[in-house]
DNA sequence: CAGTGAGCGAGCTTCCGCTTGACTT
């Protein structure tokens, strides 16, 4: 039995550290937090200075039991959780649970898992910093209060059936998306004309090559564009001046969680959760350093490894050692940047994770490479007939530097055009140019683009909202709650004018372009917009973009011992709770009602509003004599934008398509989307079939297909005991009555060969195991009285 | 699984941050 027990958060780290420390230490993992606030009464005693009640959640009991056992048989316990607020709190909870004295228990920290860092840490233990622990408790308690007081307000005031939620992070994330949408709705594009001209000149090899030059700024309308072109008719064009300037580009810092998510989204099209799942795999297999980090720092050992890889792959002239600093003030830097653990390996076998690994490898290596050196050439071109001039720019790469390994992508910028800076032929002052043609092209300003998952993470990080471990879960929460949706938007055609000057004549042509097409963007739903509006009206402090940053300052003061945590919470709670009470008492139920006009058939009013089951349109008012008619909005429609004709269209369902096998086929939209009903059975229409226009001959194959899979589902039916063996999406399983039972892993191959006796055996075992936890929610853990066992 | 849409009220939901598997029909 080892003398010392050292506890870290991650099991993968535990393994590595155990190897480094040798036989004196047994290293165990606590898998993150081991206690949390009880859920009853928020786990907070509001009458007594917000005293928290912590419990060990059921899923953590096993870990805690194991740690207690090992701690008992060790001489000394060392706490080596991450060096940040949360890590300090985890160590304190460990003390509480394992019965350690926080005043003497050894607490060590390291920012990197390298031999020198760990050995150094073990030589310099400290004790727990209770100020830091209290800062974490304040953070935790404030989040619980905000979440558990705001959410019930929504349950009361939104009149929705589903379980709504609000919180310091998620509600602001939704607000960002809602406000971006409003900006886009309010945006009206302004058009202007940009002049461009093409010339040719001889290159070094005496061949004629074409190049482009840009006109002077933007011209407001077709008239002024036409005037400018007219003024150039018959002109001569001469190079007035050529300026050559060197320019440099520097590589980006190595990856943090947020920048990895952004680049994987831009370059590989991954969702943030996919990126994190793959990164976790790479981390667990020892390929990369820890993937939830806000630090851009690289360890000494890593720098050496990277330097060697640069010399080997590119040559010593490409090496330039750099240290990056975090721009983000809220960063807690408990870990290193995300980097490969072995730079000699530029790629890996595993096809799932290879692309992400290569991205990390390239970004890491580029971060320690030299600047790219460019030469920017600007030529001013005089027009003989006017005082205006044109400008041609070109860029030549003198030394590739880091660009040889990696180039960071950028999000689409608003309104900016891509600049086509290519090569220019050699030009000299006084040189006259051969004119080809000149155009004035109509261009429109563009609204800010909608957020992608990754650009939303970037924005949240800038605002200091959320942490590396929560970006992906937050993005999925706001989608799961139905506040926002990720989807594509088709573009629309738009006309634009081009004025062309060629061979002394000006012509105007009209051209078409597709604009506004978006892929995989975040759109707010009606629910998201209504909830955001409601929360902003009644809880503007918490919804403020600067709220988190402000309270973070206070948490820092608690950590520095300048503030007392429960006083800080008290100052926040008093006015906050007052608004909660006020809102519960006075605020109207949110219906988001918008009237669309009258139904031409009946003359009754048509309104769009939020119903118990989502956005809908309604014809007529409820009264004694009559029930109004209702219809659900399509997922792409919105209460705020739907028109009367669109609303009336929705009342065309249910549609009877006629007979198939002498039974009626009826189309409607239900809880799970559009479906066809035939002979008392339901058939989902799927995404490709439009319920408003689909014809009978498209539905019949669907019915046949579904029947077939239904028949294939059954593997075996026993005549006694109501037992069946069925095929499900997770493999074969046994069904008895309404309950399902998993097959043991070694039996899934030979499911068809199972006998009745074997099935009964599996069922008995299945009944004995707890199973079906979700259906029967566990009893709340009993709060333990002091003195009782 | 494929209704519904008013309001009442039982009994439920809900937060953010740390960590990974076990499990799903």
PDB file of C-alpha atoms (C1' of nucleotides) in Angstrom, chain A residues 10 33 86 139-140 155 165 168-170 290 292 467 469-470 613 672 675 684 728 730 733 742, chain B residues 1-9 12-25:
ATOM      1  CA  UNK A  10      -9.136  13.760 -14.479  1.00  0.00           C
ATOM      2  CA  UNK A  33     -16.908  18.012  -8.457  1.00  0.00           C
ATOM      3  CA  UNK A  86     -13.384  25.441  -9.129  1.00  0.00           C
ATOM      4  CA  UNK A 139     -20.350  31.838  -7.846  1.00  0.00           C
ATOM      5  CA  UNK A 140     -22.193  28.573  -7.312  1.00  0.00           C
ATOM      6  CA  UNK A 155     -43.277  28.374 -15.806  1.00  0.00           C
ATOM      7  CA  UNK A 165     -35.289  27.504 -17.974  1.00  0.00           C
ATOM      8  CA  UNK A 168     -26.956  33.740 -16.008  1.00  0.00           C
ATOM      9  CA  UNK A 169     -25.254  32.165 -19.038  1.00  0.00           C
ATOM     10  CA  UNK A 170     -27.961  30.593 -21.203  1.00  0.00           C
ATOM     11  CA  UNK A 290      -6.145  18.730 -21.926  1.00  0.00           C
ATOM     12  CA  UNK A 292     -10.892  22.294 -21.813  1.00  0.00           C
ATOM     13  CA  UNK A 467     -16.174  28.545 -19.246  1.00  0.00           C
ATOM     14  CA  UNK A 469     -16.208  23.173 -19.944  1.00  0.00           C
ATOM     15  CA  UNK A 470     -19.611  24.741 -20.524  1.00  0.00           C
ATOM     16  CA  UNK A 613     -47.804  23.767 -27.509  1.00  0.00           C
ATOM     17  CA  UNK A 672     -43.651  14.789 -34.186  1.00  0.00           C
ATOM     18  CA  UNK A 675     -47.605  12.392 -40.965  1.00  0.00           C
ATOM     19  CA  UNK A 684     -44.005  10.100 -40.764  1.00  0.00           C
ATOM     20  CA  UNK A 728     -34.090  -2.239 -32.254  1.00  0.00           C
ATOM     21  CA  UNK A 730     -29.344  -0.580 -30.425  1.00  0.00           C
ATOM     22  CA  UNK A 733     -33.647  -7.059 -27.276  1.00  0.00           C
ATOM     23  CA  UNK A 742     -31.165  -5.934 -22.936  1.00  0.00           C
TER      24      UNK A 742
ATOM     25  C1'  DC B   1     -46.513   8.623 -30.271  1.00  0.00           C
ATOM     26  C1'  DA B   2     -49.446  11.531 -34.106  1.00  0.00           C
ATOM     27  C1'  DG B   3     -55.296  15.506 -29.568  1.00  0.00           C
ATOM     28  C1'  DT B   4     -54.420  19.769 -27.760  1.00  0.00           C
ATOM     29  C1'  DG B   5     -55.043  25.761 -27.431  1.00  0.00           C
ATOM     30  C1'  DA B   6     -59.504  28.163 -20.795  1.00  0.00           C
ATOM     31  C1'  DG B   7     -58.171  27.664 -16.081  1.00  0.00           C
ATOM     32  C1'  DC B   8     -57.362  25.129 -11.963  1.00  0.00           C
ATOM     33  C1'  DG B   9     -53.919  22.615  -9.594  1.00  0.00           C
ATOM     34  C1'  DC B  12     -42.990  17.892 -12.052  1.00  0.00           C
ATOM     35  C1'  DT B  13     -39.398  20.913 -14.229  1.00  0.00           C
ATOM     36  C1'  DT B  14     -34.891  24.577 -13.398  1.00  0.00           C
ATOM     37  C1'  DC B  15     -28.944  26.781 -12.692  1.00  0.00           C
ATOM     38  C1'  DC B  16     -23.359  26.652 -13.819  1.00  0.00           C
ATOM     39  C1'  DG B  17     -18.990  24.058 -13.684  1.00  0.00           C
ATOM     40  C1'  DC B  18     -15.892  20.151 -12.757  1.00  0.00           C
ATOM     41  C1'  DT B  19     -15.336  15.335 -14.769  1.00  0.00           C
ATOM     42  C1'  DT B  20     -16.450  10.507 -17.657  1.00  0.00           C
ATOM     43  C1'  DG B  21     -18.814   6.281 -18.929  1.00  0.00           C
ATOM     44  C1'  DA B  22     -23.514   3.577 -18.885  1.00  0.00           C
ATOM     45  C1'  DC B  23     -27.300   3.448 -21.381  1.00  0.00           C
ATOM     46  C1'  DT B  24     -30.909   3.951 -24.704  1.00  0.00           C
ATOM     47  C1'  DT B  25     -35.549   0.289 -27.967  1.00  0.00           C
TER      48       DT B  25
END
